[in-house]
Amino acid sequence: MTDFFTSVPERIGFEGPESDNALAFRWYDADRVVAGRRMEDHLRFAVCYWHSFNWDGLDIFGGGTLDRPWLGGSDDELGAAKAKMAAAFEFLDKLGAPFWCFHDRDIAPEGSSFKESAALLDEMIDEAAGHMERTGTRLLWGTANMFSNPRFQAGAATNPDPELFAYAAGQVRHCLDATHRLGGENYVLWGGREGYETLLNTDMGRELDQLGRFLTLVVEYKHEIGFEGLILIEPKPFEPTKHQYDFDVAAVHAFLQRYDLVGEVHTNIEVNHATLSGHDFAHEVAAAFAAGIFGSIDANAGDDRLGWDVDRFPVSVEQMSLGMYEILRGGGLGSGGLNFDAKLRRQSIARDDLFHAHIGGMDTMARALLVAAELLDDGAIENARSKRYAGWDQALGQRILGGEETLASLHDRAMNGDEPVRSSGRQEALENMVARYIERAR
Ligand code: XUL
Ligand code: CO
């Protein structure tokens, strides 16, 4: 046990909405049963290693601001990695989040060769196994960082050089083994630099074929080692490249269909990526369930006026309620979870700021869950939806869907029939109804 977060002496507790204790949960009550399941089992919160412990506040205009002593460029890189991990598990334990997520390069330093990097990762996986055992923390997912090192400047699987493809494949194999060893519940592939800057030097067809091949190799290997978790792609429209291939859920779905990977690969949907692609968070979740490729969530938020990936902690119950609603309606998170792929603002330099950020995020999501569960239980949205489509359950709708009508038969019907009767979409009334559920959720 370390004592890095000394200003937070013990486990964060639940005190209820009336509490003024800033270091307590007001909505997240792990054992409370909502819609037949404990809140902890519904929400499956995960802390992400990279933003919380492996980022010192650096931005493109200046160096780190945050107090992360293990990032100082020590002579003893492995010792620093172990100190970082001890602080991370102290944090996880005090926060009471059941899961964590990592990139291979977050937890282990990179060596001077592939072989050395692999050995360093193995050593840190042993270290993580010990911390997980001691604290009871579980692994939501692991992933390989194939975007920070300059070798990946032109991507990994979509690189014009097959040597890079081979290197990346080796890295994923090692990281998937490590994830499996730690009992990881999923494995994520975010297409770090799988995209392009200019068509002048890019053969898109080739690159997509390469990406399809890469994922197929990952899926084959997953089955070979008996990894039962989901393989997840994380859609993002741009940043770092101008055009990322995994643009949004719909683009990923088309890609998976083309390379015969539907059923094998699912999606990790990030809220800020959804908004960057011009969609609402709820839209991306609903699109994934409709296509049968929902997997997990990176819970964060963008900024209404900033068009880049600002990775804020979620604060809007309004935004999250509709996303949570689509998750519950689709059957819940399954083996997925809510990973806070979110970072502090650069001026949040006190050690307990990381607690405040996660407490706010967890309370926001827990409150959204209460709203979503009530909406679903009352059938408030579903009744309105099914009323709107009622015609499709009646004779004409059934005949059309059943293939019993033709363009000509429908032409006859239009010729001889009356003008169809319009009805209200009732958007404002529905929005007001959702607002009432948000006000009343307790
Ligand atoms: C980048 C991003 C990543 C992935 C994991 O925008 O979201 O942190 O979640 O590589
Ligand atoms: Co993410």
GROMACS .gro file of C-alpha atoms and ligand atoms in nm:
model
  453
    1MET     CA    1   0.000   0.000   0.000
    2THR     CA    2   0.128   0.349  -0.080
    3ASP     CA    3   0.026   0.676   0.070
    4PHE     CA    4   0.014   0.898  -0.234
    5PHE     CA    5  -0.346   1.010  -0.186
    6THR     CA    6  -0.311   1.088   0.184
    7SER     CA    7  -0.573   1.363   0.187
    8VAL     CA    8  -0.831   1.092   0.120
    9PRO     CA    9  -0.780   0.855   0.410
   10GLU     CA   10  -1.029   0.581   0.337
   11ARG     CA   11  -1.290   0.436   0.105
   12ILE     CA   12  -1.533   0.689  -0.045
   13GLY     CA   13  -1.877   0.614   0.101
   14PHE     CA   14  -2.235   0.670  -0.009
   15GLU     CA   15  -2.410   0.946   0.188
   16GLY     CA   16  -2.715   1.030  -0.026
   17PRO     CA   17  -2.830   1.338  -0.221
   18GLU     CA   18  -2.857   1.560   0.087
   19SER     CA   19  -2.492   1.519   0.184
   20ASP     CA   20  -2.256   1.815   0.156
   21ASN     CA   21  -1.949   1.598   0.192
   22ALA     CA   22  -1.758   1.654  -0.132
   23LEU     CA   23  -1.571   1.327  -0.084
   24ALA     CA   24  -1.882   1.109  -0.070
   25PHE     CA   25  -2.118   0.965  -0.329
   26ARG     CA   26  -2.461   1.123  -0.340
   27TRP     CA   27  -2.614   0.895  -0.605
   28TYR     CA   28  -2.383   0.598  -0.656
   29ASP     CA   29  -2.486   0.343  -0.398
   30ALA     CA   30  -2.309   0.022  -0.507
   31ASP     CA   31  -2.547  -0.218  -0.331
   32ARG     CA   32  -2.873  -0.045  -0.415
   33VAL     CA   33  -3.085  -0.263  -0.640
   34VAL     CA   34  -3.218  -0.086  -0.950
   35ALA     CA   35  -3.419  -0.275  -1.213
   36GLY     CA   36  -3.327  -0.607  -1.057
   37ARG     CA   37  -2.953  -0.554  -1.034
   38ARG     CA   38  -2.707  -0.389  -0.793
   39MET     CA   39  -2.590  -0.048  -0.913
   40GLU     CA   40  -2.231  -0.170  -0.915
   41ASP     CA   41  -2.325  -0.456  -1.148
   42HIS     CA   42  -2.525  -0.229  -1.378
   43LEU     CA   43  -2.265   0.042  -1.411
   44ARG     CA   44  -1.939  -0.157  -1.400
   45PHE     CA   45  -1.724   0.154  -1.353
   46ALA     CA   46  -1.362   0.146  -1.465
   47VAL     CA   47  -1.078   0.390  -1.403
   48CYS     CA   48  -0.851   0.442  -1.701
   49TYR     CA   49  -0.481   0.429  -1.633
   50TRP     CA   50  -0.361   0.659  -1.909
   51HIS     CA   51  -0.533   0.988  -1.827
   52SER     CA   52  -0.533   0.940  -1.452
   53PHE     CA   53  -0.178   0.818  -1.393
   54ASN     CA   54   0.017   0.840  -1.715
   55TRP     CA   55  -0.055   1.196  -1.821
   56ASP     CA   56   0.104   1.489  -1.644
   57GLY     CA   57  -0.113   1.765  -1.791
   58LEU     CA   58   0.100   1.824  -2.100
   59ASP     CA   59  -0.079   1.995  -2.389
   60ILE     CA   60   0.045   2.120  -2.724
   61PHE     CA   61   0.137   2.458  -2.574
   62GLY     CA   62   0.321   2.348  -2.266
   63GLY     CA   63   0.455   2.088  -2.030
   64GLY     CA   64   0.297   1.897  -1.747
   65THR     CA   65   0.126   2.070  -1.455
   66LEU     CA   66   0.009   1.771  -1.252
   67ASP     CA   67   0.182   1.611  -0.958
   68ARG     CA   68   0.285   1.272  -1.101
   69PRO     CA   69   0.634   1.209  -0.962
   70TRP     CA   70   0.674   0.873  -1.141
   71LEU     CA   71   0.664   1.049  -1.479
   72GLY     CA   72   0.982   1.244  -1.412
   73GLY     CA   73   1.212   1.045  -1.646
   74SER     CA   74   1.382   0.847  -1.371
   75ASP     CA   75   1.697   0.631  -1.416
   76ASP     CA   76   1.497   0.346  -1.269
   77GLU     CA   77   1.208   0.328  -1.515
   78LEU     CA   78   1.077   0.002  -1.381
   79GLY     CA   79   1.082   0.135  -1.025
   80ALA     CA   80   0.887   0.441  -1.142
   81ALA     CA   81   0.635   0.218  -1.320
   82LYS     CA   82   0.587   0.022  -0.997
   83ALA     CA   83   0.539   0.340  -0.793
   84LYS     CA   84   0.281   0.457  -1.047
   85MET     CA   85   0.098   0.127  -1.023
   86ALA     CA   86   0.097   0.129  -0.645
   87ALA     CA   87  -0.059   0.478  -0.647
   88ALA     CA   88  -0.312   0.370  -0.912
   89PHE     CA   89  -0.432   0.077  -0.702
   90GLU     CA   90  -0.439   0.291  -0.389
   91PHE     CA   91  -0.670   0.522  -0.585
   92LEU     CA   92  -0.889   0.239  -0.721
   93ASP     CA   93  -0.925   0.089  -0.376
   94LYS     CA   94  -1.017   0.416  -0.205
   95LEU     CA   95  -1.261   0.509  -0.481
   96GLY     CA   96  -1.425   0.167  -0.478
   97ALA     CA   97  -1.441   0.135  -0.857
   98PRO     CA   98  -1.459  -0.235  -0.947
   99PHE     CA   99  -1.256  -0.220  -1.271
  100TRP     CA  100  -0.954  -0.064  -1.441
  101CYS     CA  101  -0.832  -0.039  -1.803
  102PHE     CA  102  -0.482   0.004  -1.945
  103HIS     CA  103  -0.263   0.035  -2.254
  104ASP     CA  104   0.051  -0.181  -2.247
  105ARG     CA  105   0.271   0.131  -2.260
  106ASP     CA  106   0.087   0.298  -1.971
  107ILE     CA  107   0.190   0.033  -1.724
  108ALA     CA  108   0.533  -0.071  -1.851
  109PRO     CA  109   0.818   0.132  -1.995
  110GLU     CA  110   0.918   0.064  -2.354
  111GLY     CA  111   1.248  -0.123  -2.390
  112SER     CA  112   1.515  -0.084  -2.657
  113SER     CA  113   1.377  -0.379  -2.857
  114PHE     CA  114   1.045  -0.558  -2.900
  115LYS     CA  115   1.179  -0.840  -2.687
  116GLU     CA  116   1.281  -0.612  -2.404
  117SER     CA  117   0.946  -0.428  -2.413
  118ALA     CA  118   0.766  -0.762  -2.395
  119ALA     CA  119   0.969  -0.868  -2.090
  120LEU     CA  120   0.902  -0.534  -1.917
  121LEU     CA  121   0.531  -0.573  -1.981
  122ASP     CA  122   0.534  -0.926  -1.841
  123GLU     CA  123   0.699  -0.803  -1.525
  124MET     CA  124   0.440  -0.528  -1.479
  125ILE     CA  125   0.158  -0.776  -1.547
  126ASP     CA  126   0.287  -0.983  -1.254
  127GLU     CA  127   0.286  -0.667  -1.046
  128ALA     CA  128  -0.071  -0.586  -1.155
  129ALA     CA  129  -0.188  -0.939  -1.076
  130GLY     CA  130  -0.066  -0.890  -0.718
  131HIS     CA  131  -0.245  -0.556  -0.678
  132MET     CA  132  -0.566  -0.694  -0.830
  133GLU     CA  133  -0.562  -0.991  -0.596
  134ARG     CA  134  -0.497  -0.772  -0.291
  135THR     CA  135  -0.765  -0.511  -0.372
  136GLY     CA  136  -1.023  -0.729  -0.552
  137THR     CA  137  -1.007  -0.497  -0.856
  138ARG     CA  138  -1.092  -0.652  -1.195
  139LEU     CA  139  -0.978  -0.569  -1.546
  140LEU     CA  140  -1.247  -0.436  -1.782
  141TRP     CA  141  -1.012  -0.432  -2.081
  142GLY     CA  142  -0.659  -0.404  -2.200
  143THR     CA  143  -0.534  -0.246  -2.522
  144ALA     CA  144  -0.207  -0.188  -2.706
  145ASN     CA  145  -0.074   0.162  -2.763
  146MET     CA  146   0.010   0.163  -3.133
  147PHE     CA  147   0.007   0.537  -3.186
  148SER     CA  148   0.254   0.714  -2.950
  149ASN     CA  149   0.585   0.574  -3.072
  150PRO     CA  150   0.711   0.744  -3.392
  151ARG     CA  151   0.731   0.401  -3.561
  152PHE     CA  152   0.350   0.425  -3.593
  153GLN     CA  153   0.351   0.763  -3.766
  154ALA     CA  154   0.171   0.607  -4.067
  155GLY     CA  155  -0.052   0.377  -3.864
  156ALA     CA  156  -0.025   0.017  -3.749
  157ALA     CA  157  -0.244  -0.228  -3.944
  158THR     CA  158  -0.301   0.028  -4.222
  159ASN     CA  159   0.068   0.115  -4.256
  160PRO     CA  160   0.210   0.119  -4.611
  161ASP     CA  161   0.495  -0.102  -4.480
  162PRO     CA  162   0.404  -0.464  -4.389
  163GLU     CA  163   0.690  -0.468  -4.136
  164LEU     CA  164   0.485  -0.228  -3.925
  165PHE     CA  165   0.180  -0.452  -3.962
  166ALA     CA  166   0.389  -0.742  -3.837
  167TYR     CA  167   0.526  -0.542  -3.543
  168ALA     CA  168   0.176  -0.429  -3.444
  169ALA     CA  169   0.037  -0.782  -3.475
  170GLY     CA  170   0.311  -0.903  -3.243
  171GLN     CA  171   0.231  -0.626  -2.997
  172VAL     CA  172  -0.141  -0.708  -2.994
  173ARG     CA  173  -0.070  -1.077  -2.946
  174HIS     CA  174   0.143  -0.999  -2.642
  175CYS     CA  175  -0.107  -0.754  -2.498
  176LEU     CA  176  -0.403  -0.987  -2.556
  177ASP     CA  177  -0.212  -1.263  -2.374
  178ALA     CA  178  -0.147  -1.021  -2.087
  179THR     CA  179  -0.513  -0.914  -2.077
  180HIS     CA  180  -0.620  -1.277  -2.075
  181ARG     CA  181  -0.379  -1.356  -1.794
  182LEU     CA  182  -0.532  -1.082  -1.579
  183GLY     CA  183  -0.884  -1.215  -1.644
  184GLY     CA  184  -0.969  -0.915  -1.865
  185GLU     CA  185  -1.335  -0.905  -1.962
  186ASN     CA  186  -1.277  -0.748  -2.306
  187TYR     CA  187  -0.998  -0.637  -2.538
  188VAL     CA  188  -1.012  -0.299  -2.716
  189LEU     CA  189  -0.863  -0.182  -3.045
  190TRP     CA  190  -0.889   0.191  -3.088
  191GLY     CA  191  -0.755   0.271  -3.435
  192GLY     CA  192  -0.497   0.516  -3.304
  193ARG     CA  193  -0.352   0.627  -3.636
  194GLU     CA  194  -0.558   0.400  -3.863
  195GLY     CA  195  -0.666   0.671  -4.104
  196TYR     CA  196  -0.506   0.916  -4.342
  197GLU     CA  197  -0.400   1.278  -4.386
  198THR     CA  198  -0.412   1.305  -4.765
  199LEU     CA  199  -0.535   1.084  -5.047
  200LEU     CA  200  -0.230   1.199  -5.246
  201ASN     CA  201  -0.024   0.932  -5.072
  202THR     CA  202  -0.298   0.692  -4.961
  203ASP     CA  203  -0.454   0.381  -5.115
  204MET     CA  204  -0.770   0.352  -4.911
  205GLY     CA  205  -0.885   0.018  -5.052
  206ARG     CA  206  -0.558  -0.147  -4.962
  207GLU     CA  207  -0.553   0.002  -4.614
  208LEU     CA  208  -0.905  -0.123  -4.538
  209ASP     CA  209  -0.813  -0.472  -4.659
  210GLN     CA  210  -0.510  -0.465  -4.429
  211LEU     CA  211  -0.727  -0.359  -4.135
  212GLY     CA  212  -0.976  -0.636  -4.211
  213ARG     CA  213  -0.692  -0.890  -4.218
  214PHE     CA  214  -0.550  -0.759  -3.892
  215LEU     CA  215  -0.880  -0.791  -3.708
  216THR     CA  216  -0.934  -1.138  -3.846
  217LEU     CA  217  -0.595  -1.240  -3.707
  218VAL     CA  218  -0.692  -1.099  -3.366
  219VAL     CA  219  -1.023  -1.287  -3.367
  220GLU     CA  220  -0.856  -1.614  -3.471
  221TYR     CA  221  -0.600  -1.576  -3.194
  222LYS     CA  222  -0.864  -1.494  -2.934
  223HIS     CA  223  -1.033  -1.826  -3.008
  224GLU     CA  224  -0.702  -2.011  -3.012
  225ILE     CA  225  -0.622  -1.905  -2.655
  226GLY     CA  226  -0.980  -1.936  -2.529
  227PHE     CA  227  -1.024  -1.567  -2.450
  228GLU     CA  228  -1.397  -1.535  -2.389
  229GLY     CA  229  -1.419  -1.157  -2.366
  230LEU     CA  230  -1.536  -0.934  -2.648
  231ILE     CA  231  -1.303  -0.783  -2.905
  232LEU     CA  232  -1.404  -0.417  -2.930
  233ILE     CA  233  -1.335  -0.148  -3.188
  234GLU     CA  234  -1.363   0.209  -3.064
  235PRO     CA  235  -1.508   0.443  -3.329
  236LYS     CA  236  -1.366   0.793  -3.365
  237PRO     CA  237  -1.411   1.024  -3.665
  238PHE     CA  238  -1.080   1.213  -3.662
  239GLU     CA  239  -0.789   1.307  -3.435
  240PRO     CA  240  -0.511   1.219  -3.463
  241THR     CA  241  -0.558   1.167  -3.838
  242LYS     CA  242  -0.778   1.390  -4.049
  243HIS     CA  243  -0.993   1.091  -4.143
  244GLN     CA  244  -1.007   0.786  -3.914
  245TYR     CA  245  -1.144   0.470  -4.078
  246ASP     CA  246  -1.351   0.373  -3.770
  247PHE     CA  247  -1.550   0.696  -3.814
  248ASP     CA  248  -1.865   0.602  -3.621
  249VAL     CA  249  -2.074   0.297  -3.532
  250ALA     CA  250  -2.235   0.284  -3.877
  251ALA     CA  251  -1.896   0.293  -4.053
  252VAL     CA  252  -1.762   0.023  -3.821
  253HIS     CA  253  -2.068  -0.191  -3.886
  254ALA     CA  254  -2.025  -0.165  -4.263
  255PHE     CA  255  -1.657  -0.252  -4.222
  256LEU     CA  256  -1.734  -0.556  -4.005
  257GLN     CA  257  -1.992  -0.678  -4.256
  258ARG     CA  258  -1.749  -0.640  -4.543
  259TYR     CA  259  -1.479  -0.845  -4.369
  260ASP     CA  260  -1.724  -1.097  -4.222
  261LEU     CA  261  -1.656  -0.999  -3.862
  262VAL     CA  262  -2.008  -0.924  -3.736
  263GLY     CA  263  -2.068  -1.141  -3.430
  264GLU     CA  264  -1.694  -1.148  -3.359
  265VAL     CA  265  -1.618  -0.781  -3.310
  266HIS     CA  266  -1.826  -0.529  -3.117
  267THR     CA  267  -1.791  -0.158  -3.036
  268ASN     CA  268  -1.656   0.045  -2.748
  269ILE     CA  269  -1.850   0.371  -2.780
  270GLU     CA  270  -1.694   0.687  -2.642
  271VAL     CA  271  -1.929   0.976  -2.570
  272ASN     CA  272  -1.693   1.249  -2.690
  273HIS     CA  273  -1.614   1.051  -3.007
  274ALA     CA  274  -1.989   1.022  -3.074
  275THR     CA  275  -2.034   1.397  -3.052
  276LEU     CA  276  -1.725   1.462  -3.267
  277SER     CA  277  -1.880   1.246  -3.540
  278GLY     CA  278  -2.188   1.468  -3.532
  279HIS     CA  279  -2.406   1.225  -3.339
  280ASP     CA  280  -2.562   1.217  -2.995
  281PHE     CA  281  -2.422   0.961  -2.751
  282ALA     CA  282  -2.766   0.793  -2.740
  283HIS     CA  283  -2.764   0.765  -3.120
  284GLU     CA  284  -2.438   0.571  -3.125
  285VAL     CA  285  -2.560   0.335  -2.851
  286ALA     CA  286  -2.892   0.276  -3.030
  287ALA     CA  287  -2.710   0.223  -3.362
  288ALA     CA  288  -2.482  -0.037  -3.202
  289PHE     CA  289  -2.770  -0.230  -3.045
  290ALA     CA  290  -2.970  -0.215  -3.370
  291ALA     CA  291  -2.672  -0.366  -3.554
  292GLY     CA  292  -2.595  -0.621  -3.282
  293ILE     CA  293  -2.246  -0.480  -3.219
  294PHE     CA  294  -2.280  -0.305  -2.881
  295GLY     CA  295  -1.993  -0.375  -2.641
  296SER     CA  296  -1.886  -0.116  -2.387
  297ILE     CA  297  -1.868   0.258  -2.312
  298ASP     CA  298  -1.594   0.514  -2.263
  299ALA     CA  299  -1.785   0.755  -2.041
  300ASN     CA  300  -1.673   1.113  -2.087
  301ALA     CA  301  -1.796   1.437  -2.239
  302GLY     CA  302  -1.684   1.693  -2.491
  303ASP     CA  303  -1.739   2.065  -2.481
  304ASP     CA  304  -2.021   2.223  -2.680
  305ARG     CA  305  -1.791   2.482  -2.833
  306LEU     CA  306  -1.471   2.284  -2.881
  307GLY     CA  307  -1.439   2.056  -3.180
  308TRP     CA  308  -1.177   1.824  -3.042
  309ASP     CA  309  -1.149   1.536  -2.801
  310VAL     CA  310  -1.138   1.718  -2.467
  311ASP     CA  311  -1.219   1.407  -2.261
  312ARG     CA  312  -1.397   1.578  -1.974
  313PHE     CA  313  -1.554   1.382  -1.693
  314PRO     CA  314  -1.930   1.349  -1.749
  315VAL     CA  315  -2.139   1.608  -1.567
  316SER     CA  316  -2.467   1.618  -1.760
  317VAL     CA  317  -2.742   1.390  -1.632
  318GLU     CA  318  -2.955   1.503  -1.929
  319GLN     CA  319  -2.702   1.378  -2.185
  320MET     CA  320  -2.621   1.057  -2.001
  321SER     CA  321  -2.981   0.963  -1.918
  322LEU     CA  322  -3.077   0.911  -2.281
  323GLY     CA  323  -2.759   0.712  -2.346
  324MET     CA  324  -2.819   0.499  -2.035
  325TYR     CA  325  -3.177   0.455  -2.149
  326GLU     CA  326  -3.066   0.303  -2.480
  327ILE     CA  327  -2.818   0.081  -2.293
  328LEU     CA  328  -3.087  -0.053  -2.058
  329ARG     CA  329  -3.336  -0.090  -2.339
  330GLY     CA  330  -3.078  -0.294  -2.532
  331GLY     CA  331  -3.027  -0.530  -2.237
  332GLY     CA  332  -2.752  -0.357  -2.036
  333LEU     CA  333  -2.375  -0.342  -2.051
  334GLY     CA  334  -2.316  -0.718  -2.051
  335SER     CA  335  -1.942  -0.780  -2.025
  336GLY     CA  336  -1.882  -0.411  -2.102
  337GLY     CA  337  -1.867  -0.130  -1.852
  338LEU     CA  338  -1.838   0.246  -1.809
  339ASN     CA  339  -1.472   0.338  -1.842
  340PHE     CA  340  -1.385   0.696  -1.751
  341ASP     CA  341  -1.169   0.779  -2.051
  342ALA     CA  342  -1.156   1.129  -1.906
  343LYS     CA  343  -0.891   1.360  -1.778
  344LEU     CA  344  -0.856   1.640  -1.526
  345ARG     CA  345  -0.821   1.996  -1.648
  346ARG     CA  346  -0.458   2.111  -1.636
  347GLN     CA  347  -0.513   2.337  -1.338
  348SER     CA  348  -0.661   2.063  -1.121
  349ILE     CA  349  -0.331   2.000  -0.952
  350ALA     CA  350  -0.437   1.891  -0.603
  351ARG     CA  351  -0.411   1.517  -0.546
  352ASP     CA  352  -0.772   1.481  -0.440
  353ASP     CA  353  -0.895   1.642  -0.766
  354LEU     CA  354  -0.881   1.296  -0.924
  355PHE     CA  355  -1.131   1.177  -0.661
  356HIS     CA  356  -1.365   1.472  -0.718
  357ALA     CA  357  -1.356   1.406  -1.092
  358HIS     CA  358  -1.447   1.038  -1.056
  359ILE     CA  359  -1.704   1.095  -0.781
  360GLY     CA  360  -1.883   1.348  -1.004
  361GLY     CA  361  -1.865   1.115  -1.303
  362MET     CA  362  -1.994   0.816  -1.108
  363ASP     CA  363  -2.276   1.015  -0.949
  364THR     CA  364  -2.377   1.154  -1.289
  365MET     CA  365  -2.393   0.806  -1.441
  366ALA     CA  366  -2.571   0.659  -1.137
  367ARG     CA  367  -2.835   0.930  -1.149
  368ALA     CA  368  -2.872   0.874  -1.524
  369LEU     CA  369  -2.925   0.505  -1.450
  370LEU     CA  370  -3.209   0.590  -1.208
  371VAL     CA  371  -3.376   0.809  -1.472
  372ALA     CA  372  -3.330   0.546  -1.742
  373ALA     CA  373  -3.464   0.264  -1.524
  374GLU     CA  374  -3.778   0.464  -1.436
  375LEU     CA  375  -3.838   0.560  -1.799
  376LEU     CA  376  -3.806   0.199  -1.907
  377ASP     CA  377  -4.011   0.058  -1.621
  378ASP     CA  378  -4.300   0.296  -1.690
  379GLY     CA  379  -4.279   0.234  -2.065
  380ALA     CA  380  -4.285   0.613  -2.097
  381ILE     CA  381  -4.079   0.633  -2.416
  382GLU     CA  382  -4.163   0.286  -2.547
  383ASN     CA  383  -4.540   0.350  -2.535
  384ALA     CA  384  -4.502   0.668  -2.737
  385ARG     CA  385  -4.273   0.494  -2.983
  386SER     CA  386  -4.498   0.195  -3.038
  387LYS     CA  387  -4.804   0.416  -3.076
  388ARG     CA  388  -4.623   0.603  -3.351
  389TYR     CA  389  -4.553   0.283  -3.546
  390ALA     CA  390  -4.889   0.114  -3.472
  391GLY     CA  391  -4.977   0.097  -3.842
  392TRP     CA  392  -4.688  -0.138  -3.904
  393ASP     CA  393  -4.846  -0.396  -3.675
  394GLN     CA  394  -5.171  -0.382  -3.870
  395ALA     CA  395  -5.274  -0.533  -4.202
  396LEU     CA  396  -5.105  -0.298  -4.450
  397GLY     CA  397  -4.775  -0.275  -4.260
  398GLN     CA  398  -4.762  -0.650  -4.217
  399ARG     CA  399  -4.831  -0.713  -4.583
  400ILE     CA  400  -4.557  -0.471  -4.692
  401LEU     CA  401  -4.300  -0.618  -4.456
  402GLY     CA  402  -4.407  -0.971  -4.541
  403GLY     CA  403  -4.337  -0.913  -4.909
  404GLU     CA  404  -4.701  -0.942  -5.009
  405GLU     CA  405  -4.722  -0.600  -5.170
  406THR     CA  406  -4.547  -0.476  -5.486
  407LEU     CA  407  -4.470  -0.131  -5.615
  408ALA     CA  408  -4.762  -0.173  -5.854
  409SER     CA  409  -5.010  -0.286  -5.585
  410LEU     CA  410  -4.909   0.009  -5.367
  411HIS     CA  411  -4.952   0.238  -5.668
  412ASP     CA  412  -5.311   0.111  -5.708
  413ARG     CA  413  -5.374   0.171  -5.340
  414ALA     CA  414  -5.246   0.529  -5.361
  415MET     CA  415  -5.450   0.591  -5.677
  416ASN     CA  416  -5.773   0.479  -5.519
  417GLY     CA  417  -5.718   0.583  -5.158
  418ASP     CA  418  -5.744   0.901  -4.952
  419GLU     CA  419  -5.464   1.134  -4.851
  420PRO     CA  420  -5.279   0.971  -4.553
  421VAL     CA  421  -5.361   1.131  -4.217
  422ARG     CA  422  -5.068   1.298  -4.043
  423SER     CA  423  -5.006   1.277  -3.669
  424SER     CA  424  -4.789   1.475  -3.426
  425GLY     CA  425  -4.432   1.365  -3.350
  426ARG     CA  426  -4.483   1.521  -3.004
  427GLN     CA  427  -4.114   1.596  -2.957
  428GLU     CA  428  -4.158   1.883  -2.712
  429ALA     CA  429  -4.409   1.691  -2.502
  430LEU     CA  430  -4.166   1.396  -2.489
  431GLU     CA  431  -3.876   1.624  -2.397
  432ASN     CA  432  -4.083   1.771  -2.113
  433MET     CA  433  -4.170   1.421  -1.996
  434VAL     CA  434  -3.801   1.323  -1.984
  435ALA     CA  435  -3.732   1.645  -1.790
  436ARG     CA  436  -3.993   1.539  -1.532
  437TYR     CA  437  -3.825   1.201  -1.489
  438ILE     CA  438  -3.490   1.373  -1.442
  439GLU     CA  439  -3.635   1.609  -1.180
  440ARG     CA  440  -3.801   1.329  -0.989
  441ALA     CA  441  -3.544   1.049  -1.001
  442ARG     CA  442  -3.440   0.959  -0.647
  443XUL     C1  443  -0.846   0.811  -2.780
  443XUL     C2  444  -0.912   0.711  -2.694
  443XUL     C3  445  -0.825   0.604  -2.640
  443XUL     C4  446  -0.888   0.470  -2.639
  443XUL     C5  447  -0.793   0.359  -2.600
  443XUL     O1  448  -0.929   0.910  -2.822
  443XUL     O2  449  -1.029   0.719  -2.667
  443XUL     O3  450  -0.788   0.641  -2.512
  443XUL     O4  451  -0.996   0.465  -2.552
  443XUL     O5  452  -0.683   0.353  -2.683
  444CO      CO  453  -1.157   0.603  -2.549
   0.00000   0.00000   0.00000
